[in-house]
Amino acid sequence: MPFAVLDPSTAAAAPTTTAGNPLTSVGETLSTLRTELDLQLGDRSDITNARLDSWINWAYRNVAAMLDIKELYGSVSFALVASPAQPFYSIPVQVAWIKRLSVIDASTYPVDEGRELAMIDEAEYRKLRVLVDEPTAYFRWRRMVVIWPTPEVVRTCALDFKVRPNDLVATTDSPILPVEFHEPILLSARHRGLRSLMNWKDALPAMNDFLAAIRPLLNTDAAETMGQNAQLIPVRKRADLFRSEG
């Protein structure tokens, strides 16, 4: 049984990723959003650019968290250490949640060239025995993933995930969301600004404006999924259980 303390401070360093980085001058930018938000809040002299930027980025992250669209998915690789003492691996802050974790290895898996790991939880992990073998399972604990078993040799993994976008910082930074979501970001920022300014009377209508703008956009990717051709793949051998077409 793995009795090790689940301590993120002992985890291997997180891989770097560009997923979540802003676009440059695509649709609205931080500068144009800031200018419009300032005007919609009354062009007040007591509102700094720093506050405007905070409200815009709060709104940006909130809108991104609401959506399930392909622009908000990323993938990054990282190496598993060949050591029974290192089952812990940090993950980038841009990982909102893990969609899939797989081992990439054409030598060990010549047919599929890899293997998707099963997701377990810490309760199941504690019931397993300490083992050094080919990795088959993982779970997330705070900002790290725990791998079981630990590998005999170095392995490369592919981590597919939902992106938590980085803040807009430069004036030319644009959201990674499609341009139709830029207006809802502005409207959400307006609501957050009015709430921060304790203008309760106008904050509620501003929230309603935001919801009215984003509601028709929430299911844009669902239409693409509806057009997908369904298929059934029979399982003929045990290895097929670890294949994934999704």
Tab-separated table of C-alpha atoms in Angstrom:
chain	number	residue	atom	x	y	z
A	1	MET	CA	0.000	0.000	0.000
A	2	PRO	CA	1.419	3.478	-0.923
A	3	PHE	CA	1.604	5.244	2.444
A	4	ALA	CA	3.589	8.220	1.143
A	5	VAL	CA	2.333	11.661	2.098
A	6	LEU	CA	0.692	13.373	-0.873
A	7	ASP	CA	2.966	16.395	-0.837
A	8	PRO	CA	2.976	18.643	-3.940
A	9	SER	CA	6.216	20.283	-2.766
A	10	THR	CA	8.058	17.015	-3.514
A	11	ALA	CA	6.585	16.637	-7.007
A	12	ALA	CA	8.631	16.810	-10.184
A	13	ALA	CA	8.557	20.221	-11.855
A	14	ALA	CA	5.578	21.042	-14.045
A	15	PRO	CA	6.070	21.146	-17.817
A	16	THR	CA	5.736	24.498	-19.541
A	17	THR	CA	2.910	25.112	-21.976
A	18	THR	CA	1.767	27.894	-24.266
A	19	ALA	CA	-1.853	26.793	-23.895
A	20	GLY	CA	-3.749	29.705	-22.441
A	21	ASN	CA	-1.461	32.376	-23.887
A	22	PRO	CA	-3.407	35.331	-25.311
A	23	LEU	CA	-3.731	35.918	-29.017
A	24	THR	CA	-2.446	39.155	-30.507
A	25	SER	CA	-4.895	41.697	-31.952
A	26	VAL	CA	-7.603	39.198	-32.873
A	27	GLY	CA	-10.983	40.805	-32.318
A	28	GLU	CA	-11.084	42.818	-29.098
A	29	THR	CA	-7.867	43.507	-27.233
A	30	LEU	CA	-7.160	44.466	-23.651
A	31	SER	CA	-6.871	48.053	-24.837
A	32	THR	CA	-10.237	48.126	-26.639
A	33	LEU	CA	-11.996	46.257	-23.844
A	34	ARG	CA	-10.520	48.643	-21.289
A	35	THR	CA	-11.585	51.725	-23.267
A	36	GLU	CA	-15.156	50.507	-23.765
A	37	LEU	CA	-15.512	49.316	-20.174
A	38	ASP	CA	-14.290	52.662	-18.882
A	39	LEU	CA	-16.898	54.467	-20.991
A	40	GLN	CA	-19.703	52.129	-19.917
A	41	LEU	CA	-18.822	52.767	-16.274
A	42	GLY	CA	-19.099	56.510	-16.763
A	43	ASP	CA	-15.476	57.457	-17.538
A	44	ARG	CA	-14.810	58.002	-13.850
A	45	SER	CA	-11.504	59.594	-12.861
A	46	ASP	CA	-11.195	57.367	-9.780
A	47	ILE	CA	-11.046	54.096	-11.787
A	48	THR	CA	-7.495	53.105	-12.686
A	49	ASN	CA	-6.418	50.936	-15.595
A	50	ALA	CA	-5.284	48.335	-13.082
A	51	ARG	CA	-8.839	47.973	-11.751
A	52	LEU	CA	-10.298	47.863	-15.250
A	53	ASP	CA	-7.810	45.137	-16.196
A	54	SER	CA	-8.690	43.126	-13.084
A	55	TRP	CA	-12.411	43.210	-13.891
A	56	ILE	CA	-11.725	42.233	-17.521
A	57	ASN	CA	-9.527	39.291	-16.526
A	58	TRP	CA	-11.970	38.123	-13.836
A	59	ALA	CA	-14.673	38.145	-16.496
A	60	TYR	CA	-12.416	36.422	-19.035
A	61	ARG	CA	-11.634	33.533	-16.695
A	62	ASN	CA	-15.277	33.265	-15.636
A	63	VAL	CA	-16.557	33.069	-19.215
A	64	ALA	CA	-13.862	30.524	-20.121
A	65	ALA	CA	-14.852	28.359	-17.144
A	66	MET	CA	-18.460	28.325	-18.372
A	67	LEU	CA	-17.606	27.075	-21.837
A	68	ASP	CA	-16.843	23.680	-23.340
A	69	ILE	CA	-15.354	24.576	-26.716
A	70	LYS	CA	-12.319	23.273	-28.556
A	71	GLU	CA	-10.415	26.557	-28.321
A	72	LEU	CA	-10.170	25.820	-24.592
A	73	TYR	CA	-8.420	22.464	-24.846
A	74	GLY	CA	-4.688	21.941	-24.681
A	75	SER	CA	-2.117	19.161	-24.626
A	76	VAL	CA	1.357	18.972	-23.134
A	77	SER	CA	3.948	16.229	-22.689
A	78	PHE	CA	6.093	15.467	-19.678
A	79	ALA	CA	8.532	12.728	-18.670
A	80	LEU	CA	7.968	10.165	-15.939
A	81	VAL	CA	11.041	9.506	-13.836
A	82	ALA	CA	12.287	5.919	-13.604
A	83	SER	CA	12.258	5.901	-9.833
A	84	PRO	CA	9.951	4.268	-7.281
A	85	ALA	CA	10.502	7.308	-5.076
A	86	GLN	CA	8.838	9.740	-7.502
A	87	PRO	CA	5.159	9.076	-8.244
A	88	PHE	CA	4.276	12.820	-7.998
A	89	TYR	CA	4.304	15.268	-10.927
A	90	SER	CA	3.295	18.925	-10.855
A	91	ILE	CA	0.917	20.169	-13.517
A	92	PRO	CA	0.820	23.649	-15.094
A	93	VAL	CA	-1.490	26.248	-13.592
A	94	GLN	CA	-3.159	26.400	-17.031
A	95	VAL	CA	-4.682	22.951	-16.392
A	96	ALA	CA	-8.257	23.571	-15.229
A	97	TRP	CA	-9.084	19.862	-15.311
A	98	ILE	CA	-7.584	16.773	-16.882
A	99	LYS	CA	-9.341	15.218	-19.835
A	100	ARG	CA	-6.912	12.356	-20.516
A	101	LEU	CA	-3.460	11.167	-19.486
A	102	SER	CA	-1.625	8.691	-21.706
A	103	VAL	CA	1.761	7.041	-22.012
A	104	ILE	CA	3.462	7.476	-25.403
A	105	ASP	CA	5.628	4.451	-26.214
A	106	ALA	CA	5.712	2.734	-29.597
A	107	SER	CA	8.222	0.126	-28.411
A	108	THR	CA	6.203	-1.254	-25.519
A	109	TYR	CA	2.886	-0.774	-27.327
A	110	PRO	CA	3.746	-1.372	-31.015
A	111	VAL	CA	0.122	-1.511	-32.174
A	112	ASP	CA	-1.394	1.519	-30.442
A	113	GLU	CA	1.941	3.287	-29.747
A	114	GLY	CA	0.815	4.110	-26.253
A	115	ARG	CA	-1.720	3.509	-23.523
A	116	GLU	CA	-4.340	5.663	-21.841
A	117	LEU	CA	-4.085	5.590	-18.055
A	118	ALA	CA	-7.180	4.894	-15.977
A	119	MET	CA	-8.273	7.666	-13.637
A	120	ILE	CA	-8.667	6.549	-10.008
A	121	ASP	CA	-8.938	8.474	-6.742
A	122	GLU	CA	-6.815	8.675	-3.615
A	123	ALA	CA	-8.989	6.139	-1.764
A	124	GLU	CA	-8.371	3.508	-4.447
A	125	TYR	CA	-4.679	4.454	-4.619
A	126	ARG	CA	-4.260	3.725	-0.915
A	127	LYS	CA	-5.540	0.186	-1.473
A	128	LEU	CA	-2.956	-0.638	-4.130
A	129	ARG	CA	0.406	-2.210	-3.450
A	130	VAL	CA	3.698	-0.452	-4.030
A	131	LEU	CA	4.819	-1.510	-7.478
A	132	VAL	CA	7.404	-0.653	-10.138
A	133	ASP	CA	5.973	-1.558	-13.519
A	134	GLU	CA	4.280	-0.048	-16.555
A	135	PRO	CA	2.023	2.845	-15.420
A	136	THR	CA	-1.684	2.053	-15.666
A	137	ALA	CA	-3.454	4.603	-13.456
A	138	TYR	CA	-3.317	8.133	-12.090
A	139	PHE	CA	-5.279	10.626	-10.030
A	140	ARG	CA	-5.064	14.343	-9.449
A	141	TRP	CA	-4.203	15.793	-6.050
A	142	ARG	CA	-4.250	19.584	-5.901
A	143	ARG	CA	-1.716	20.812	-8.495
A	144	MET	CA	-0.106	17.442	-9.194
A	145	VAL	CA	-0.870	14.019	-10.626
A	146	VAL	CA	0.032	10.790	-8.860
A	147	ILE	CA	1.160	7.933	-11.124
A	148	TRP	CA	0.752	4.224	-10.354
A	149	PRO	CA	2.749	2.071	-10.715
A	150	THR	CA	5.997	4.013	-10.959
A	151	PRO	CA	7.797	3.118	-14.228
A	152	GLU	CA	10.876	0.959	-14.559
A	153	VAL	CA	12.276	3.258	-17.248
A	154	VAL	CA	11.648	6.845	-18.309
A	155	ARG	CA	8.274	7.266	-19.994
A	156	THR	CA	6.754	10.200	-21.859
A	157	CYS	CA	3.152	11.109	-21.104
A	158	ALA	CA	0.637	13.222	-22.992
A	159	LEU	CA	-1.674	15.304	-20.804
A	160	ASP	CA	-4.885	16.537	-22.484
A	161	PHE	CA	-6.715	19.182	-20.482
A	162	LYS	CA	-9.221	22.009	-20.265
A	163	VAL	CA	-7.341	25.295	-20.408
A	164	ARG	CA	-7.419	27.969	-17.727
A	165	PRO	CA	-6.422	31.020	-19.795
A	166	ASN	CA	-3.621	33.359	-18.807
A	167	ASP	CA	-4.473	36.964	-18.045
A	168	LEU	CA	-4.528	39.636	-20.719
A	169	VAL	CA	-1.540	41.833	-19.878
A	170	ALA	CA	-0.248	43.638	-22.970
A	171	THR	CA	-2.532	46.179	-24.621
A	172	THR	CA	-2.614	44.058	-27.808
A	173	ASP	CA	-3.507	40.829	-25.975
A	174	SER	CA	-6.753	39.226	-27.167
A	175	PRO	CA	-8.782	36.399	-25.581
A	176	ILE	CA	-8.244	32.908	-26.972
A	177	LEU	CA	-12.025	32.595	-27.178
A	178	PRO	CA	-13.729	33.134	-30.557
A	179	VAL	CA	-14.661	36.744	-31.237
A	180	GLU	CA	-18.370	36.179	-30.531
A	181	PHE	CA	-17.452	35.713	-26.862
A	182	HIS	CA	-15.646	39.041	-26.592
A	183	GLU	CA	-18.842	41.006	-25.995
A	184	PRO	CA	-19.953	38.714	-23.142
A	185	ILE	CA	-16.511	39.179	-21.568
A	186	LEU	CA	-17.028	42.943	-21.696
A	187	LEU	CA	-20.542	42.684	-20.254
A	188	SER	CA	-19.356	40.410	-17.456
A	189	ALA	CA	-16.525	42.845	-16.702
A	190	ARG	CA	-19.084	45.664	-16.567
A	191	HIS	CA	-21.140	43.710	-14.025
A	192	ARG	CA	-18.042	43.040	-11.916
A	193	GLY	CA	-17.019	46.677	-12.103
A	194	LEU	CA	-20.423	47.941	-10.988
A	195	ARG	CA	-20.455	45.418	-8.161
A	196	SER	CA	-16.967	46.457	-7.048
A	197	LEU	CA	-18.060	50.092	-7.123
A	198	MET	CA	-21.038	49.083	-4.914
A	199	ASN	CA	-23.501	50.262	-7.545
A	200	TRP	CA	-25.978	47.532	-6.627
A	201	LYS	CA	-28.841	49.146	-8.566
A	202	ASP	CA	-27.084	48.814	-11.938
A	203	ALA	CA	-25.140	45.638	-11.188
A	204	LEU	CA	-28.135	43.303	-11.472
A	205	PRO	CA	-29.287	44.601	-14.900
A	206	ALA	CA	-25.664	44.333	-16.034
A	207	MET	CA	-25.613	40.675	-15.029
A	208	ASN	CA	-28.827	40.116	-16.986
A	209	ASP	CA	-27.239	41.778	-20.033
A	210	PHE	CA	-24.304	39.389	-19.760
A	211	LEU	CA	-26.527	36.311	-19.464
A	212	ALA	CA	-28.676	37.403	-22.405
A	213	ALA	CA	-25.556	37.803	-24.562
A	214	ILE	CA	-23.855	34.524	-23.662
A	215	ARG	CA	-26.838	32.174	-23.424
A	216	PRO	CA	-27.239	31.616	-27.205
A	217	LEU	CA	-23.504	30.916	-27.534
A	218	LEU	CA	-23.069	28.174	-24.941
A	219	ASN	CA	-23.896	25.217	-27.205
A	220	THR	CA	-21.923	26.120	-30.331
A	221	ASP	CA	-19.748	22.999	-30.107
A	222	ALA	CA	-22.762	20.774	-29.441
A	223	ALA	CA	-23.860	21.265	-33.065
A	224	GLU	CA	-20.530	19.874	-34.249
A	225	THR	CA	-20.860	16.878	-31.937
A	226	MET	CA	-24.361	16.187	-33.247
A	227	GLY	CA	-22.907	15.864	-36.738
A	228	GLN	CA	-20.404	13.247	-35.637
A	229	ASN	CA	-20.929	9.770	-37.054
A	230	ALA	CA	-21.357	7.235	-34.260
A	231	GLN	CA	-19.418	3.997	-34.504
A	232	LEU	CA	-19.069	0.793	-32.513
A	233	ILE	CA	-15.701	-0.907	-32.125
A	234	PRO	CA	-15.800	-4.484	-30.796
A	235	VAL	CA	-13.369	-5.515	-28.060
A	236	ARG	CA	-11.505	-8.580	-29.310
A	237	LYS	CA	-8.612	-8.622	-26.850
A	238	ARG	CA	-7.751	-7.176	-23.453
A	239	ALA	CA	-5.497	-4.484	-24.921
A	240	ASP	CA	-8.512	-2.985	-26.705
A	241	LEU	CA	-9.857	-1.933	-23.302
A	242	PHE	CA	-7.117	0.675	-23.114
A	243	ARG	CA	-7.717	2.177	-26.530
A	244	SER	CA	-9.557	5.444	-26.841
A	245	GLU	CA	-11.080	7.061	-29.882
A	246	GLY	CA	-12.385	10.094	-27.983
